[in-house]
Coordinates of C-alpha atoms in Angstrom, one line a residue:
Chain A
D294 CA -22.4 122.3 122.9
A295 CA -20.9 119.2 121.5
M296 CA -18.1 117.8 123.5
V297 CA -17.1 114.9 121.3
I298 CA -17.2 115.8 117.7
Q299 CA -17.1 113.3 114.9
N300 CA -16.5 114.2 111.3
P301 CA -18.0 113.6 108.9
R302 CA -21.5 112.3 110.0
Y303 CA -21.8 110.3 106.8
Q304 CA -19.0 108.9 104.8
V305 CA -19.2 107.0 101.5
T306 CA -16.1 105.3 100.3
Q307 CA -15.2 102.9 97.6
F308 CA -14.4 99.3 98.2
G309 CA -10.6 99.1 98.9
K310 CA -10.1 102.9 99.1
P311 CA -8.5 104.0 102.3
V312 CA -10.7 106.2 104.5
T313 CA -10.1 108.2 107.7
L314 CA -12.7 109.1 110.3
S315 CA -11.9 111.8 112.8
C316 CA -12.8 112.6 116.3
S317 CA -12.1 115.6 118.5
Q318 CA -12.9 116.4 122.1
T319 CA -13.1 119.5 124.2
L320 CA -13.2 117.6 127.6
N321 CA -9.4 117.1 127.9
H322 CA -10.1 113.4 128.7
N323 CA -7.1 111.1 128.8
V324 CA -8.9 108.1 127.3
M325 CA -10.4 107.9 123.7
Y326 CA -12.2 105.0 122.2
W327 CA -13.3 103.8 118.8
Y328 CA -16.2 101.5 118.5
Q329 CA -17.9 99.8 115.5
Q330 CA -21.6 99.4 115.7
K331 CA -23.7 97.5 113.1
S332 CA -27.4 97.5 112.9
S333 CA -29.2 96.1 116.0
Q334 CA -25.9 95.3 117.7
A335 CA -24.0 96.6 120.6
P336 CA -21.0 98.9 120.0
K337 CA -17.9 96.7 119.6
L338 CA -14.7 98.1 121.0
L339 CA -12.0 98.3 118.3
F340 CA -9.3 100.0 120.4
H341 CA -8.7 102.7 122.9
Y342 CA -5.9 105.1 123.9
Y343 CA -5.1 105.5 127.5
D344 CA -3.1 108.7 127.3
K345 CA -0.6 107.8 124.6
D346 CA -0.8 104.1 125.2
F347 CA -2.6 102.3 122.4
N348 CA -4.7 99.3 123.4
N349 CA -5.9 97.1 120.5
E350 CA -8.6 94.5 121.0
A351 CA -7.5 91.0 120.1
D352 CA -10.2 90.6 117.4
T353 CA -9.8 93.9 115.7
P354 CA -8.7 93.3 112.1
D355 CA -5.3 94.7 111.0
N356 CA -7.3 96.7 108.4
F357 CA -8.2 99.1 111.2
Q358 CA -5.6 101.5 112.5
S359 CA -5.7 104.5 114.8
R360 CA -3.7 107.6 115.5
R361 CA -3.8 110.0 118.4
P362 CA -1.5 113.0 117.6
N363 CA -2.6 114.9 120.7
T364 CA -5.0 114.8 123.6
S365 CA -7.9 116.3 121.6
F366 CA -7.8 114.4 118.4
C367 CA -8.1 110.7 117.4
F368 CA -8.4 109.2 114.0
L369 CA -9.6 105.9 112.7
D370 CA -8.0 104.7 109.5
I371 CA -9.5 101.9 107.5
R372 CA -6.8 100.8 105.0
S373 CA -8.9 98.8 102.6
P374 CA -12.6 99.0 103.4
G375 CA -14.6 96.0 102.6
L376 CA -18.4 95.7 102.3
G377 CA -18.4 94.2 105.8
D378 CA -16.9 97.3 107.2
A379 CA -20.1 99.4 106.6
A380 CA -21.2 100.4 110.0
M381 CA -21.6 103.3 112.4
Y382 CA -18.3 104.2 114.0
L383 CA -18.5 105.8 117.4
C384 CA -15.8 107.8 119.2
A385 CA -15.9 108.2 123.0
T386 CA -13.8 109.8 125.7
S387 CA -13.5 109.3 129.4
R388 CA -11.4 110.5 132.3
V389 CA -9.7 107.6 133.9
I390 CA -7.6 107.8 137.1
R391 CA -5.7 104.6 137.8
V392 CA -6.1 104.8 141.5
G393 CA -9.7 106.1 141.6
G394 CA -10.9 104.1 138.7
N395 CA -13.0 104.9 135.7
T396 CA -15.7 107.4 134.9
E397 CA -18.4 107.7 132.4
A398 CA -17.6 107.8 128.7
F399 CA -19.0 110.5 126.5
F400 CA -19.9 109.6 122.9
G401 CA -19.9 111.5 119.7
Q402 CA -22.8 111.2 117.3
G403 CA -21.0 108.7 115.2
T404 CA -19.9 108.5 111.5
R405 CA -22.0 106.2 109.4
L406 CA -19.7 104.6 106.8
T407 CA -21.1 103.2 103.5
V408 CA -18.8 101.1 101.3
V409 CA -19.8 101.0 97.6
Chain B
G145 CA -13.1 86.2 128.1
E146 CA -14.9 89.2 129.3
S147 CA -18.5 89.6 128.3
V148 CA -21.6 91.5 129.2
G149 CA -25.0 90.3 128.1
L150 CA -28.7 91.0 128.4
H151 CA -31.5 88.6 129.1
L152 CA -34.2 90.4 127.0
P153 CA -33.6 91.8 123.6
T154 CA -37.0 93.6 123.4
L155 CA -39.3 95.1 126.0
S156 CA -42.7 96.6 125.4
V157 CA -44.4 98.6 128.2
Q158 CA -47.4 100.8 128.6
E159 CA -46.9 104.5 129.2
G160 CA -46.8 105.1 132.9
D161 CA -45.7 101.6 133.8
N162 CA -42.3 100.9 135.3
S163 CA -39.7 99.2 133.2
I164 CA -36.9 96.9 134.2
I165 CA -34.0 96.1 131.9
N166 CA -31.6 93.4 133.0
C167 CA -27.9 92.7 132.2
A168 CA -25.5 89.9 133.2
Y169 CA -21.8 90.4 133.3
S170 CA -19.0 87.8 133.5
N171 CA -16.0 89.6 134.7
S172 CA -16.1 89.5 138.5
A173 CA -13.2 92.0 138.6
S174 CA -15.3 94.7 137.0
D175 CA -15.7 97.6 139.3
Y176 CA -17.7 100.1 137.4
F177 CA -20.9 99.8 135.4
I178 CA -22.8 102.3 133.2
W179 CA -26.2 102.3 131.6
Y180 CA -26.5 104.0 128.2
K181 CA -29.6 105.0 126.2
Q182 CA -29.2 105.1 122.4
E183 CA -31.8 106.6 120.1
S184 CA -31.8 105.8 116.4
G185 CA -29.0 107.4 114.5
K186 CA -27.4 108.9 117.6
G187 CA -24.5 108.0 119.9
P188 CA -25.1 106.4 123.3
Q189 CA -26.2 108.8 126.0
F190 CA -25.2 108.3 129.7
I191 CA -28.1 107.5 132.0
I192 CA -26.6 106.4 135.3
D193 CA -23.6 104.6 136.7
I194 CA -22.7 102.5 139.7
R195 CA -19.4 101.3 141.3
S196 CA -18.9 97.9 142.7
N197 CA -18.9 99.1 146.3
M198 CA -22.6 100.0 146.0
D199 CA -25.6 97.9 145.3
K200 CA -28.1 100.6 144.4
R201 CA -28.0 104.1 143.0
Q202 CA -30.9 106.3 142.1
G203 CA -31.3 109.1 139.6
Q204 CA -34.2 111.0 138.3
R205 CA -36.8 108.3 137.5
V206 CA -34.1 105.7 137.1
T207 CA -32.5 103.3 139.5
V208 CA -29.6 100.9 139.0
L209 CA -29.2 97.8 141.0
L210 CA -26.1 95.7 141.2
N211 CA -25.9 92.2 142.5
K212 CA -22.3 91.1 142.6
T213 CA -23.1 87.7 143.9
V214 CA -24.8 86.7 140.7
K215 CA -23.1 89.3 138.5
H216 CA -26.3 91.0 137.6
L217 CA -27.2 94.6 136.8
S218 CA -30.6 96.1 136.3
L219 CA -32.0 99.4 135.2
Q220 CA -35.4 100.4 136.5
I221 CA -37.3 103.3 134.9
A222 CA -40.3 104.6 136.8
A223 CA -43.4 105.9 135.0
T224 CA -42.0 105.1 131.6
Q225 CA -42.7 107.8 129.0
P226 CA -42.8 107.6 125.1
G227 CA -39.5 109.6 125.1
D228 CA -37.9 106.6 126.9
S229 CA -38.3 104.5 123.8
A230 CA -34.7 103.6 122.7
V231 CA -32.2 100.8 123.0
Y232 CA -30.5 100.5 126.4
F233 CA -27.1 99.1 126.9
C234 CA -25.2 98.2 130.0
A235 CA -21.4 98.7 129.8
E236 CA -18.7 97.4 132.0
N237 CA -15.2 98.7 132.9
G238 CA -13.2 95.7 133.7
D239 CA -9.8 97.2 134.3
Q240 CA -8.1 100.3 135.5
G241 CA -7.0 101.1 131.9
G242 CA -10.4 102.4 130.9
K243 CA -11.5 99.5 128.7
L244 CA -15.3 99.8 128.3
I245 CA -17.3 96.8 127.0
F246 CA -20.9 96.9 126.0
G247 CA -23.7 94.3 126.6
Q248 CA -26.1 93.1 124.0
G249 CA -28.8 95.8 124.4
T250 CA -32.5 95.9 125.0
E251 CA -35.0 97.8 122.8
L252 CA -37.6 99.5 124.9
S253 CA -40.9 100.3 123.3
V254 CA -43.4 102.5 125.1
K255 CA -47.0 102.3 124.0
P256 CA -49.1 105.4 124.6

């Protein structure tokens, strides 16, 4: 059974038209991540939530925003998609205990975004 | 800044041989490392992990070695099979806040 679910699997959006990608999890993990992955490249961390605390990477464009209304759901909003934003977007979750440290992250199957 | 990188972008091996995939990391404060396997069109899949208080950990057909002195991580796959063909990434948790950074990746190709 899928534990990290991303919808949709494929998304086509128009240049400049706002788009939202969604992620849900059944693991009750406290950390959720969004990554951007382009062809033949490693996943690039955009931001992550540690509980309700939002952590933005310094090089993540302002065009990318995120919301986490509750533990189970996290959204990636792209305010004005450009052609360069076409990529696979991966959501992941993990359980992190500050004293004990980190644990493995579980990934969804990704949403492949096409910008036309 | 923090970075995790790989020495070899591609690796081709014969079925049945052992494979070794390498990774270098730069954040000496990192205390947790993970190897992921990613097949085409899918999300990364956990293979094995290791904490910084260990230098070796074994799983089924896989072994991860950690050398903190030179900040080097390796993944060894025994008796490589065609189903092992994929891209392999190392990832690094550099802080207690859960931040997870990926290395460059190595594409493993297994010849029958």
